Coordinates of C-alpha atoms and ligand atoms in Angstrom, one line a residue:
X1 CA 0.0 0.0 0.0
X2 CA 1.2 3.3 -1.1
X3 CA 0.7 6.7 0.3
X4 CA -2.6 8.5 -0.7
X5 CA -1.1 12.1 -1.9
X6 CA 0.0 14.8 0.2
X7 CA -3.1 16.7 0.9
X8 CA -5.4 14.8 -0.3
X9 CA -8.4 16.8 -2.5
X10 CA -11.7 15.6 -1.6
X11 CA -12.9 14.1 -4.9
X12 CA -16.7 13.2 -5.5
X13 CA -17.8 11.3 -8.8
X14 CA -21.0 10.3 -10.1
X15 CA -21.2 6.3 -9.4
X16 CA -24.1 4.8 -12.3
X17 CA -23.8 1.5 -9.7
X18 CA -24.9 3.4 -6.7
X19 CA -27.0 6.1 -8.6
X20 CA -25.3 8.5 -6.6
X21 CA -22.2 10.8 -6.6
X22 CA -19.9 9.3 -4.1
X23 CA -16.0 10.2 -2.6
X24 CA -13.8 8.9 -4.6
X25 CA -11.4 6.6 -2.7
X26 CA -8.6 4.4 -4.4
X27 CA -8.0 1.3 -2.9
X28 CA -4.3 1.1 -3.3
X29 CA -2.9 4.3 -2.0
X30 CA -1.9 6.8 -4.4
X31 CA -2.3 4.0 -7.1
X32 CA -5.5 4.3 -9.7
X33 CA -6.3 1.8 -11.9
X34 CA -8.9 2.4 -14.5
X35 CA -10.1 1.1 -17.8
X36 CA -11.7 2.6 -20.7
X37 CA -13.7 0.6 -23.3
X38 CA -12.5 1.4 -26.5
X39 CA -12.7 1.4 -30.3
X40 CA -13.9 -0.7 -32.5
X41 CA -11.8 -0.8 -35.2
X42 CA -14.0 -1.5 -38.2
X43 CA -14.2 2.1 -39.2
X44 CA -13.3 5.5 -38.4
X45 CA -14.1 6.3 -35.1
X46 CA -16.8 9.1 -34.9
X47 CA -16.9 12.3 -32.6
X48 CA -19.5 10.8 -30.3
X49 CA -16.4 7.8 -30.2
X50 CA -14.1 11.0 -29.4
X51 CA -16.5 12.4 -26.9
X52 CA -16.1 9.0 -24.6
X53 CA -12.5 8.5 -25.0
X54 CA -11.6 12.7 -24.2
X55 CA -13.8 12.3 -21.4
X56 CA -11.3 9.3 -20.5
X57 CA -8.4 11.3 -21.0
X58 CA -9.6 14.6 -18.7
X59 CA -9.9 12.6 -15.9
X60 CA -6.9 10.5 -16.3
X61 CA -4.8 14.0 -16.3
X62 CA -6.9 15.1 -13.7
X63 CA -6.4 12.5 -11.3
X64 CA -2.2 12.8 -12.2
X65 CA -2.2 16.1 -11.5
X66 CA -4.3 15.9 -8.3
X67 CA -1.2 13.9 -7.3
X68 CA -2.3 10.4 -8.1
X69 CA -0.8 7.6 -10.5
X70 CA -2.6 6.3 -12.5
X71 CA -2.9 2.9 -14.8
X72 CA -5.4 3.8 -17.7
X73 CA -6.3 0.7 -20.3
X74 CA -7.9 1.3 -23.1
X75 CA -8.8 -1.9 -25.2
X76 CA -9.3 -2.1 -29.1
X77 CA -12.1 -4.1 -29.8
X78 CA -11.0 -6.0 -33.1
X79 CA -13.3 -9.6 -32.7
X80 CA -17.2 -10.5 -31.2
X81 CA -18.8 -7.2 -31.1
X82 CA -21.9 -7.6 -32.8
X83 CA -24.1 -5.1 -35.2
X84 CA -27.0 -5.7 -32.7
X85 CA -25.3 -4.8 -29.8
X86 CA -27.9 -3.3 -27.3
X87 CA -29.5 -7.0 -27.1
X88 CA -28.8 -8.5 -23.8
X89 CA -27.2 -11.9 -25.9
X90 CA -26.1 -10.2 -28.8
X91 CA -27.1 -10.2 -32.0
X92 CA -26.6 -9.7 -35.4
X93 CA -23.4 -10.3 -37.4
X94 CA -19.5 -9.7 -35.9
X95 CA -18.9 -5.8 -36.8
X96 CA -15.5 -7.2 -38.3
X97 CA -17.1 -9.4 -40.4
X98 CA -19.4 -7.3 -41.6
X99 CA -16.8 -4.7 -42.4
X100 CA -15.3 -7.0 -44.6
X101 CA -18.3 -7.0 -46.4
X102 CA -18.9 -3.6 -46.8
X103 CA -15.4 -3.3 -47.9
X104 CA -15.6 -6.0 -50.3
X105 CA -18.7 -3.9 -52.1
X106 CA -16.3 -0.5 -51.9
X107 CA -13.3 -2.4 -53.2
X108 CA -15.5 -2.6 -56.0
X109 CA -15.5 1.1 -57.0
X110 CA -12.0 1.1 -55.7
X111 CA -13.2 3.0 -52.6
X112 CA -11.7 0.4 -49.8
X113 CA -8.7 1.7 -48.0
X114 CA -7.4 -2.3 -47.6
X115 CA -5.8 -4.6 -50.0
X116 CA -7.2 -7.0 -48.7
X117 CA -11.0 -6.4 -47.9
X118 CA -11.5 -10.4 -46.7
X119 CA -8.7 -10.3 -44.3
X120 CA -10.4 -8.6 -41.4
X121 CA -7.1 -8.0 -39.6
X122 CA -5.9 -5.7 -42.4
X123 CA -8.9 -4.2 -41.9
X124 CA -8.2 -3.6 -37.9
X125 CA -5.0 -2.8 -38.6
X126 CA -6.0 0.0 -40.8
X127 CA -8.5 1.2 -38.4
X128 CA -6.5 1.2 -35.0
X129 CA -4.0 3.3 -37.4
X130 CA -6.5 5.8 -37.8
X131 CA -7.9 5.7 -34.5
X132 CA -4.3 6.4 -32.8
X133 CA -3.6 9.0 -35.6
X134 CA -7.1 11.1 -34.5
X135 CA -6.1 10.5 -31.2
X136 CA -2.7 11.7 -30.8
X137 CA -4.0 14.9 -32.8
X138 CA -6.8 15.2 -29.8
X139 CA -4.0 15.0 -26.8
X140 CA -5.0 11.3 -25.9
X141 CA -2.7 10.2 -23.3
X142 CA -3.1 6.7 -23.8
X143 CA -2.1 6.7 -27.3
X144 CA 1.6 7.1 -26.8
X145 CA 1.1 3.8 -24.3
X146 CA -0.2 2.0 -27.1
X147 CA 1.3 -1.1 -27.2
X148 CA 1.3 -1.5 -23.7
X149 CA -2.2 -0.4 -22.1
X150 CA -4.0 -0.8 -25.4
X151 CA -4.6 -4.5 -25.7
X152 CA -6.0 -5.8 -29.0
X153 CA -9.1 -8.2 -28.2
X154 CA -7.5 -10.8 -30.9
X155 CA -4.3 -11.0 -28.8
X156 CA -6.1 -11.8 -25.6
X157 CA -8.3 -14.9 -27.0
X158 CA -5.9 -17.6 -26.1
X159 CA -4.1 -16.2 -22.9
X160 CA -7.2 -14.6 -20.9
X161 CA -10.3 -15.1 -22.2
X162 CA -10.3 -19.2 -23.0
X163 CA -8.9 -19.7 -19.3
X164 CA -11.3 -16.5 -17.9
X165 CA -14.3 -18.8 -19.3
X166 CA -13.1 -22.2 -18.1
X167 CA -13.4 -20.6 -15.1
X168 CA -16.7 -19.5 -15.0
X169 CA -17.6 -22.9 -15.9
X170 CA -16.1 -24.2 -13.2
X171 CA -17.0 -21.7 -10.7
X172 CA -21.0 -22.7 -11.9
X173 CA -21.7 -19.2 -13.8
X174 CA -21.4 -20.7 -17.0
X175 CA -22.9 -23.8 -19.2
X176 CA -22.2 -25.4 -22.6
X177 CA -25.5 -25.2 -24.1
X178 CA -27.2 -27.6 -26.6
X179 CA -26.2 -25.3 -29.5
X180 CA -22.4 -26.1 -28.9
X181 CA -22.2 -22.1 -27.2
X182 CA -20.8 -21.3 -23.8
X183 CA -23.2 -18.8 -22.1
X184 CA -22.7 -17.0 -19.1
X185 CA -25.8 -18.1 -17.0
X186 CA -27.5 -14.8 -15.2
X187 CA -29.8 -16.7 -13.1
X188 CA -26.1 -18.0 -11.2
X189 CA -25.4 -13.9 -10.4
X190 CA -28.0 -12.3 -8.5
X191 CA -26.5 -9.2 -8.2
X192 CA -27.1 -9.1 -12.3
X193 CA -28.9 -5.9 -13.2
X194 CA -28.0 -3.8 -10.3
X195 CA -25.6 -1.3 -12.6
X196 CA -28.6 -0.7 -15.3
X197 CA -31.9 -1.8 -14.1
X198 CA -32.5 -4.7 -16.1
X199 CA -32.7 -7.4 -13.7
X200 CA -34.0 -11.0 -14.3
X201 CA -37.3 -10.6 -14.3
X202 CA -37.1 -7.7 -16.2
X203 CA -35.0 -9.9 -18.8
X204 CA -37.5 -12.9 -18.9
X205 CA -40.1 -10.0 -20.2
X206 CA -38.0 -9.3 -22.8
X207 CA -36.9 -6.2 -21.6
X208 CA -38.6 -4.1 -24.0
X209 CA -37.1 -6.0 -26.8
X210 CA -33.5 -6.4 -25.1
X211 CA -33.6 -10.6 -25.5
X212 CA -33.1 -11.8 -28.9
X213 CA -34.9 -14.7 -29.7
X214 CA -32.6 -17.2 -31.9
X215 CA -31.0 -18.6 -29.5
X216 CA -33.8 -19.1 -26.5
X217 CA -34.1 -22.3 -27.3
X218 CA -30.5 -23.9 -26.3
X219 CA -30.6 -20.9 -23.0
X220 CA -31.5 -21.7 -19.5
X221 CA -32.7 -17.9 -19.5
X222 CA -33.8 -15.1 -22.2
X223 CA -31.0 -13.1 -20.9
X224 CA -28.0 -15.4 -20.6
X225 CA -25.3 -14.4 -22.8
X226 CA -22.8 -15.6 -25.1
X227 CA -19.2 -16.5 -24.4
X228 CA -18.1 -18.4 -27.2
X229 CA -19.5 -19.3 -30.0
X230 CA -18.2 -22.5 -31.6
X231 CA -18.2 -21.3 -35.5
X232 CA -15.8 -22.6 -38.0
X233 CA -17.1 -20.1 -41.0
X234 CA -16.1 -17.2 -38.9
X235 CA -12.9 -15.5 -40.3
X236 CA -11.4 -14.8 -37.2
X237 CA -11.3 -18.4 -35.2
X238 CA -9.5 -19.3 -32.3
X239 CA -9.1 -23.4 -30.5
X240 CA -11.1 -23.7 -27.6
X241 CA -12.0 -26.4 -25.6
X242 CA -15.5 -26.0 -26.9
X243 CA -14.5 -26.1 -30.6
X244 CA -13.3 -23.5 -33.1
X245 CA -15.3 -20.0 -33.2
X246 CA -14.2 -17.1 -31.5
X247 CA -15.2 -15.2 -28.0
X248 CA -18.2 -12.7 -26.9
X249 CA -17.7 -9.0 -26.5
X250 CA -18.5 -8.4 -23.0
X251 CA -15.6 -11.5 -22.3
X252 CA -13.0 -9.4 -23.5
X253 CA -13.1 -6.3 -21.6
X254 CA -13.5 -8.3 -18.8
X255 CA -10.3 -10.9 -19.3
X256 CA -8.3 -7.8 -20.8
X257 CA -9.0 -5.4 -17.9
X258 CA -7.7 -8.3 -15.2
X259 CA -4.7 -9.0 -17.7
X260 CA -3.5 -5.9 -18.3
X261 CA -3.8 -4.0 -15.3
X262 CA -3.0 -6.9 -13.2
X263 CA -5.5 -6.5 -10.5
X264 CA -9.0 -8.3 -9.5
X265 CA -11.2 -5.2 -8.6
X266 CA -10.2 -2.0 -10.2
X267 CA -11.2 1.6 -9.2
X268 CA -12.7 3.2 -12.3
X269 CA -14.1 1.8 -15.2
X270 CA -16.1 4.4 -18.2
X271 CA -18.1 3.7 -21.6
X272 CA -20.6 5.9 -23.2
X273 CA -24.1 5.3 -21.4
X274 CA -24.9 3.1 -24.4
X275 CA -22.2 0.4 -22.7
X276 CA -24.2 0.3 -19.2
X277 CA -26.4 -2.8 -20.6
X278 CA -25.9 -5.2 -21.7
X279 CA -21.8 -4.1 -21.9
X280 CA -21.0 -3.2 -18.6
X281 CA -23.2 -5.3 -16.5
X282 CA -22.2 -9.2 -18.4
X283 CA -18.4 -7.1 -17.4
X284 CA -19.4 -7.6 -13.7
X285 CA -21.2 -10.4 -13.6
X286 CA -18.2 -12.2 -15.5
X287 CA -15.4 -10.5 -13.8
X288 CA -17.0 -11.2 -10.2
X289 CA -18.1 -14.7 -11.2
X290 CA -14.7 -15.7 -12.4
X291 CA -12.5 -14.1 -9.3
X292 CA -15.0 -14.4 -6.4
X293 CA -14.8 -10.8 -5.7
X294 CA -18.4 -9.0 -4.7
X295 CA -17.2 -6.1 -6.4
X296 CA -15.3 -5.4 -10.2
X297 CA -15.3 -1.6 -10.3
X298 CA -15.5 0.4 -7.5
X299 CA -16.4 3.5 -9.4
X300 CA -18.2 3.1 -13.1
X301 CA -18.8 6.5 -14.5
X302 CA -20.8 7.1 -18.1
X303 CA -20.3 10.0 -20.4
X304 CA -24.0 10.8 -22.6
X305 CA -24.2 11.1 -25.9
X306 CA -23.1 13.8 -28.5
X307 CA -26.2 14.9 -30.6
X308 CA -25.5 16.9 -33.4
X309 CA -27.1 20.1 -34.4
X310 CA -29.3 18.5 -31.9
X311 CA -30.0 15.6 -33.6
X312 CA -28.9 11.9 -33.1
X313 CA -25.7 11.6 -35.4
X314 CA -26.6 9.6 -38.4
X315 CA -24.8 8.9 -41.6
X316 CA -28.3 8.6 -43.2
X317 CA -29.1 12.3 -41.6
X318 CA -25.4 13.7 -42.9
X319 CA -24.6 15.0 -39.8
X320 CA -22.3 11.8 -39.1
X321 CA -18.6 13.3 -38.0
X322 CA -15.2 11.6 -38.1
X323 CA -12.1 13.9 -36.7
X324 CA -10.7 13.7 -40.4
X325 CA -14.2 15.3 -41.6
X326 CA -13.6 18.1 -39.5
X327 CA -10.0 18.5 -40.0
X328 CA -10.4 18.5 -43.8
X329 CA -12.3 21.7 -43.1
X330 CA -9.8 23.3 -41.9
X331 CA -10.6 22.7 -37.9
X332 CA -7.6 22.2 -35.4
X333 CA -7.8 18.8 -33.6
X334 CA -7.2 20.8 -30.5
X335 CA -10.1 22.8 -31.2
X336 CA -12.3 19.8 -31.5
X337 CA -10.7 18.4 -28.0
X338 CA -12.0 21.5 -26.6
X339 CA -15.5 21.2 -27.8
X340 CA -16.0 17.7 -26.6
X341 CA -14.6 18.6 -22.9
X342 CA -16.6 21.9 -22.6
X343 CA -19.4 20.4 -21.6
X344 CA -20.3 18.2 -18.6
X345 CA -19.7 14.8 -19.3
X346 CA -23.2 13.8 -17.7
X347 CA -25.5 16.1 -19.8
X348 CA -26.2 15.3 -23.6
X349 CA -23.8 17.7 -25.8
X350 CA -24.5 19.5 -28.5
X351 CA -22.0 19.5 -31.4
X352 CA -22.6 22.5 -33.3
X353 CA -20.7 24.9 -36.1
X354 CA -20.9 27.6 -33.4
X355 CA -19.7 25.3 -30.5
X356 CA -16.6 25.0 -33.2
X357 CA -15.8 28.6 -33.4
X358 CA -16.7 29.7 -29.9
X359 CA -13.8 26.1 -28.8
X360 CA -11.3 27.9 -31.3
X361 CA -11.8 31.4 -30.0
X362 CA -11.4 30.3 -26.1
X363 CA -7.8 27.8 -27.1
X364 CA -6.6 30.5 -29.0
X365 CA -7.3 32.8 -25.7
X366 CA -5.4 30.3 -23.7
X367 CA -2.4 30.0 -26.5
X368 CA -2.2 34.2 -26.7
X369 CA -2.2 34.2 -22.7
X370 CA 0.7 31.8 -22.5
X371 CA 2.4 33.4 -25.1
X372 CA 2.2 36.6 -23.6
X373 CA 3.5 35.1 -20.1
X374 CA 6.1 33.2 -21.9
X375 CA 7.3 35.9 -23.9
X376 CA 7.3 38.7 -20.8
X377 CA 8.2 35.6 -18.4
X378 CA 11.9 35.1 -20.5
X379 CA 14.0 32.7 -18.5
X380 CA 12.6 33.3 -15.1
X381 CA 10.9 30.6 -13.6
X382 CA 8.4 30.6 -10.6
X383 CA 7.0 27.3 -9.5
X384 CA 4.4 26.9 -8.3
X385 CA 2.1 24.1 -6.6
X386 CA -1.4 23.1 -6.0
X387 CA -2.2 24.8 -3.1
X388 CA -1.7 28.2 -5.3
X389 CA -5.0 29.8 -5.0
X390 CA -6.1 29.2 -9.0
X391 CA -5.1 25.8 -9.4
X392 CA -6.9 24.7 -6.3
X393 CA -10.1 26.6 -7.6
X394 CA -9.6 24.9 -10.5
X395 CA -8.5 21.2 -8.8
X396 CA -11.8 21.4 -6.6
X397 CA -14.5 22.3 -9.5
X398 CA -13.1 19.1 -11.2
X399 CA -13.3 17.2 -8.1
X400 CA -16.8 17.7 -7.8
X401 CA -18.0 15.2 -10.5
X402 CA -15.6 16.8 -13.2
X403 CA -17.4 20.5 -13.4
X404 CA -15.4 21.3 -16.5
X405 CA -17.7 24.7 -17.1
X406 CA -17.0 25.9 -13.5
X407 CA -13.2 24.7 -13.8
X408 CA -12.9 26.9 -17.6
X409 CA -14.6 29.7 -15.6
X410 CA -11.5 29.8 -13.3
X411 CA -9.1 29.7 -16.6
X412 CA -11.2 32.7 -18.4
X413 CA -11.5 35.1 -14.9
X414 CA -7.5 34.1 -14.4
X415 CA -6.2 34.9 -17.9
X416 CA -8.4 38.1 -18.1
X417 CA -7.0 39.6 -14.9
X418 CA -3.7 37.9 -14.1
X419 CA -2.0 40.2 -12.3
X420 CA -5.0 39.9 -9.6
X421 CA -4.3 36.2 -9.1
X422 CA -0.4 35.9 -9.4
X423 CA 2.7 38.1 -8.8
X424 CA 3.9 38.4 -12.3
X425 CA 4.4 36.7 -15.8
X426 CA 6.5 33.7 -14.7
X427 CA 4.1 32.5 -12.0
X428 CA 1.3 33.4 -14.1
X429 CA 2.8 30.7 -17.1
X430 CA 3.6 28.1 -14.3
X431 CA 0.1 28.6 -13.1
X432 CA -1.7 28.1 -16.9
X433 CA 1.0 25.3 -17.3
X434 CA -0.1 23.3 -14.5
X435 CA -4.2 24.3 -15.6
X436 CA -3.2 22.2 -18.8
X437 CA -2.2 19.4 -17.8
X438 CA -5.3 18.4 -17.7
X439 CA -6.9 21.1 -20.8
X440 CA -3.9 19.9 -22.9
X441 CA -4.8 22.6 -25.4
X442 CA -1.2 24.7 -25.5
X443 CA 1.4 23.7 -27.8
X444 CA 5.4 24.0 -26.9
X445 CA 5.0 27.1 -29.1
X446 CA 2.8 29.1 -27.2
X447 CA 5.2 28.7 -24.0
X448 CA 8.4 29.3 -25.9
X449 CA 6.9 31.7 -28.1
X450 CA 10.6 33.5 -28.0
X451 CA 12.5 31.6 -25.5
X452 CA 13.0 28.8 -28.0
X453 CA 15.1 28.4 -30.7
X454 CA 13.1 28.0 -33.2
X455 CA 12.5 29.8 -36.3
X456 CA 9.8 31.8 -34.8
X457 CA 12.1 33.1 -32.4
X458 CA 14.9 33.8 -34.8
X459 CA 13.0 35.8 -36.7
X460 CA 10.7 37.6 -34.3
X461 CA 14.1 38.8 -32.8
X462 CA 15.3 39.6 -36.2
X463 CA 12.3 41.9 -36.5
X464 CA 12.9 43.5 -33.6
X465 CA 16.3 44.4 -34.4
X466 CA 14.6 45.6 -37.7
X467 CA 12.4 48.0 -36.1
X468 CA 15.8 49.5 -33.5
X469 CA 17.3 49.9 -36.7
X470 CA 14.2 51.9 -38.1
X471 CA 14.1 49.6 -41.2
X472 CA 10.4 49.2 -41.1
X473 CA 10.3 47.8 -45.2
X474 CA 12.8 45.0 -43.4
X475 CA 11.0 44.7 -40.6
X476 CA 7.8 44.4 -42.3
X477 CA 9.3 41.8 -44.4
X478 CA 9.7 39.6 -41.7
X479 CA 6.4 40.0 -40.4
X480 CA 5.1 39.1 -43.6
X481 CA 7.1 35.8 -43.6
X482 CA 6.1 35.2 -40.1
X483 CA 2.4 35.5 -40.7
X484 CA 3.0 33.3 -44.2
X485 CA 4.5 30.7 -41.6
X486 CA 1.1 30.6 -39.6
X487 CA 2.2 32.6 -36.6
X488 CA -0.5 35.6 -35.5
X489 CA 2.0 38.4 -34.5
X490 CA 2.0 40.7 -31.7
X491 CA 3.9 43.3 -30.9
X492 CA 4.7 44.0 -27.3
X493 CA 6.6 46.4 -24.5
X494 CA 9.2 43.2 -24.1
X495 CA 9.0 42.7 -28.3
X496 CA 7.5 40.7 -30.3
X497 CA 5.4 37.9 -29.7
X498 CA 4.6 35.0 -32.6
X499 CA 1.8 32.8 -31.9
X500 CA 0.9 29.7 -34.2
X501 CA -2.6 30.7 -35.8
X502 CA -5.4 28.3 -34.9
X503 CA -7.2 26.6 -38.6
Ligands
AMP1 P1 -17.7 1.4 -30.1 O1 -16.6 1.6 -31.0 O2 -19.0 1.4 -30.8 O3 -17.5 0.2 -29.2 O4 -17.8 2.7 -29.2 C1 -16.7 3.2 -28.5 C2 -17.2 4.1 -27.3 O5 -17.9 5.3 -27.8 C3 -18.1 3.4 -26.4 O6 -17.7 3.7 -25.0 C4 -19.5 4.1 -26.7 O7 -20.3 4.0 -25.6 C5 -19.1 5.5 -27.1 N1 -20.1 6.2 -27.9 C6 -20.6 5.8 -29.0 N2 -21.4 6.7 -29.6 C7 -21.4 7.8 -28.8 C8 -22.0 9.1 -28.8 N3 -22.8 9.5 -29.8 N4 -21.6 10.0 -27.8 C9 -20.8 9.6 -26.8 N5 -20.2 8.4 -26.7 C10 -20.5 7.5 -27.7
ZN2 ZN1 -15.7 -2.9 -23.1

C-alpha cells in the first residue's frame, strides 16, 4: 500500500452503480487503476467515439495532476462485437465481419482503404491506425502507451479469455449449451442488473425488446449471454476447448482489464451510457463470477451522448462526424478536444458549427495568454504548486463530478485579470501550465513563443532588431514571412510575440 497524496483533495464522482455521486477513494494508496472501453476498429471512429475517450483522458490528467498515479487501459475491440449490440445476448453479425463485407462492395469502386477487404485483420489494422492517428491529434494520453495499455481483443483470446471462461464454468456461472455455445448463465449472479436496471425478471419479459430470440431455445434464461460461440465459418477463429469460433464481447473487456492492469477489482471503469447494458453489467457479472470478488469496479462513471445540431448523429441524416471530416475543413484537432470537454460529461452535448468557433476562440485565448506570459516571463521561472490559490479553484471544480464549465470559468477570470491572481508573468505561465495538464490545449509554441530556438524566435528577434534599426520595409518583411509561416503576430513592450494561428 502506497501513500494517498499529500493533501489529499476531496474528490466526488458520479457512481451509475450506486445512482449517486460518491467520494472517490482508491483502494491502493496513491495507485488508480482504471479502464476505458475502446474502439472498435471497423471504421473511423466518430466524434460521439471521441467524446467518450476525451472524457477518459480529462480525468486521467486530472487524477495525475491531483497527485495520483494512474494505470489507464484502453482496449481495441478488433473480434465479437456484434451489429445488434444493445441485445442482452447479442445479435446480429460480428462488426468485423461485416466490415469485410462492406469493404468487399467498396473495393468494388475502388473506394476500400485495404488490400485486402476479406482479411479482417488488415482491416483492424487500418482502423487502430486511424484511431491512434485522430487521437494523438486530440491529446489522448493513452495513445503514446499504445502497445502497452492498449490491448488488441484478438491478442487476448488464447491467454485470458479461453482460461477467464473455463473458469466461469467451473465456478458454476457458466454452461455449454445444446447449441455447442458457452453462455454466461445470469440466473447464477444475482447481483445481475443492479448497474442498469434490467434485472432477471425484467429480462424474462423481454426487456422491451432487449432478448433476442434465436437462441432461446439452447438458454437456461432469455438473458443469458454468449461466451463463445463455436463457429468454424467465422474468419477470425481461435481453439477452444468447446471447438473453433471465437469469444463474446463483453468476455473481452472483462479478461483484458484483469490482464492488463494486473488486479481483480479496479477503481474506475467508463463507456458511453450506451455500454451500461448489456456491456458493462455481463463485465461484472463475469469478472465477479470468475475471481470471487463481490465487487469489479468500484467506481463506473458514463459519459452521454453527442447529438449533433441537436440531432442523433446519423450517416443517413449527414450529420455523421469523423475527426478527419472536420479537419479536412480546416478545424484544429485541438479545437475539436476542446469542444467535446466543454461540456459536462453527464449532460447530452451539443455538437454544433458555433460550438466549433466559440472552442477555437477560447484555445486561441489560452495560446495568446501563455504566449504573452512566456514571452514577458523570458527565462525566469516561478514554481508553483497546487495549493496556489487558482489551481486549487480549478482542482476542486473538477473534483466535484468533473465541473469542467465551473473549472474553464477559473481559466477565463485568471487569464483576463492575471496580475489579480499571481505576482507576475512567470508564476502566471507556471500557473496556466499546471491548468493544462489536464486542458492539454497549449502547444510548446505558445510557452516558448521567443525563449526557443526556433525559427519563430529567430525571426521575431530579427524583426525586432529591424524595427531599433528603423528599417520598417525590413522589418515588415519579416512579419510578412512570419504571418506566411502561420504565426499571429503581436507586438509587445518586451518585443514581439509570434503565436501559431489556430485553422
Ligand atoms: P464502439 O466503437 O461502438 O464500441 O464505441 C466506443 C465508445 O464510444 C463506447 O464507449 C461508446 O459508448 C461510445 N459512444 C458511441 N457513440 C457515442 C456518442 N454519440 N456519444 C458519446 N459516446 C459514444
Ligand atoms: Zn468494453
Amino acid at each position: 500500500m502506497t501513500d494517498t497524496p499529500d493533501k489529499p483533495l476531496k474528490i466526488n464522482f458520479y457512481n451509475t452503480l450506486s445512482h449517486a455521486v460518491e467520494p472517490f477513494q482508491p483502494i491502493d494508496g496513491r495507485n488508480v487503476y482504471m479502464y476505458n472501453c475502446g474502439p472498435t476498429v471497423y471504421d473511423y471512429a466518430h466524434i460521439g467515439n471521441f467524446r467518450a475517450f476525451v472524457f477518459a483522458d480529462i480525468l486521467r490528467r486530472f487524477l495525475e495532476l491531483a497527485g495520483y498515479d494512474v494505470s489507464q487501459v484502453m482496449n481495441i475491440t478488433d473480434v465479437g462485437h456484434m451489429t445488434e449490440d444493445n441485445l442482452a445476448d447479442g445479435g446480429g453479425e460480428d462488426k468485423m465481419e461485416a466490415a469485410a463485407t462492406r469493404l468487399k462492395e467498396a473495393k468494388k469502386s475502388g473506394a476500400a482503404p485495404v488490400e485486402n477487404p476479406d482479411d479482417p485483420y488488415q482491416i483492424a489494422a487500418y482502423f487502430t491506425d486511424a484511431f491512434l492517428d485522430d487521437a494523438k491529434k486530440l491529446g489522448l494520453k493513452i495513445a503514446t502507451e499504445h502497445d502497452t495499455h492498449m490491448p488488441h481483443a484478438t491478442a487476448f483470446v488464447q491467454s485470458a479469455m479461453i482460461p477467464m471462461i473455463e473458469k466461469l464454468i467451473a465456478n458454476e456461472h457458466a454452461y455449454v449449451a445444446d447449441d455447442g455455445a458457452v453462455y454466461f448463465s445470469v440466473e447464477s449472479f444475482p447481483a445481475y442488473g443492479k448497474l442498469s436496471g434490467n434485472t432477471l425478471e425484467k429480462l424474462r419479459g423481454g426487456a422491451g425488446g432487449r432478448v433476442e430470440d434465436s437462441h432461446q431455445a439452447a438458454k437456461r434464461h432469455p438473458g443469458d449471454f454468449l461466451l463463445w460461440k463455436p463457429d468454424t465459418t467465422h474468419k477470425m477463429k481461435w481453439d477452444s476447448p468447446w471447438g473453433v469460433g471465437y469469444p463474446g464481447w463483453h468476455i473481452e473487456c472483462s479478461a483484458m482489464a484483469r490482464s492488463v492492469l494486473k488486479q481483480d477489482v479496479i477503481d474506475i471503469h467508463t463507456g458511453g451510457e450506451d455500454n451500461i447494458f448489456p456491456h458493462h453489467e455481463c463485465e461484472i457479472a463475469q469478472s465477479c463470477g470468475s475471481t470471487g470478488h463481490a465487487q469489479f469496479a468500484k467506481h463506473w462513471l458514463h459519459t452521454r451522448f453527442l447529438l449533433v445540431e441537436g440531432k442523433k448523429m446519423s450517416k443517413s441524416k449527414g450529420n455523421f462526424y469523423t475527426i478527419r471530416d472536420l479537419t479536412d475543413k480546416g478545424i484544429d484537432p485541438v479545437v475539436i478536444r476542446y469542444e467535446l470537454f466543454k461540456a459536462h460529461y453527464r449532460s447530452n452535448m451539443n455538437f454544433t458549427m458555433k460550438g466549433i468557433e466559440d472552442a477555437a476562440s477560447a484555445v486561441q485565448k489560452i495560446r495568446g495568454a501563455a504566449a504573452n506570459f512566456a514571452a514577458q516571463a523570458g527565462d525566469e521561472v516561478t514554481p508553483v504548486e497546487n495549493d496556489h490559490p487558482v489551481v486549487k479553484r480549478f482542482l476542486e471544480n473538477l473534483a466535484d463530478d468533473l465541473n469542467m464549465s465551473g473549472a474553464l470559468a477559473v481559466v477565463f477570470e485568471f487569464i483576463h485579470d492575471p496580475a489579480e491572481h499571481s505576482s507576475g508573468p512567470a508564476e502566471s505561465l507556471a500557473v496556466l501550465k499546471k491548468l493544462d495538464h489536464v486542458l492539454g490545449v497549449l502547444l510548446k509554441d505558445d510557452v516558448a513563443a521567443t525563449s526557443g530556438h526556433d525559427e519563430a524566435e529567430v525571426l521575431c528577434k530579427q524583426l525586432d532588431e529591424a524595427r531599433a534599426n528603423k528599417d520598417y520595409a525590413a522589418a515588415d518583411s519579416i512579419r510578412d514571412k512570419l504571418i506566411d509561416l502561420g504565426y499571429d503576430v503581436k507586438t509587445t513592450k518586451e518585443g514581439t510575440v509570434a503565436t501559431k494561428r489556430l485553422a
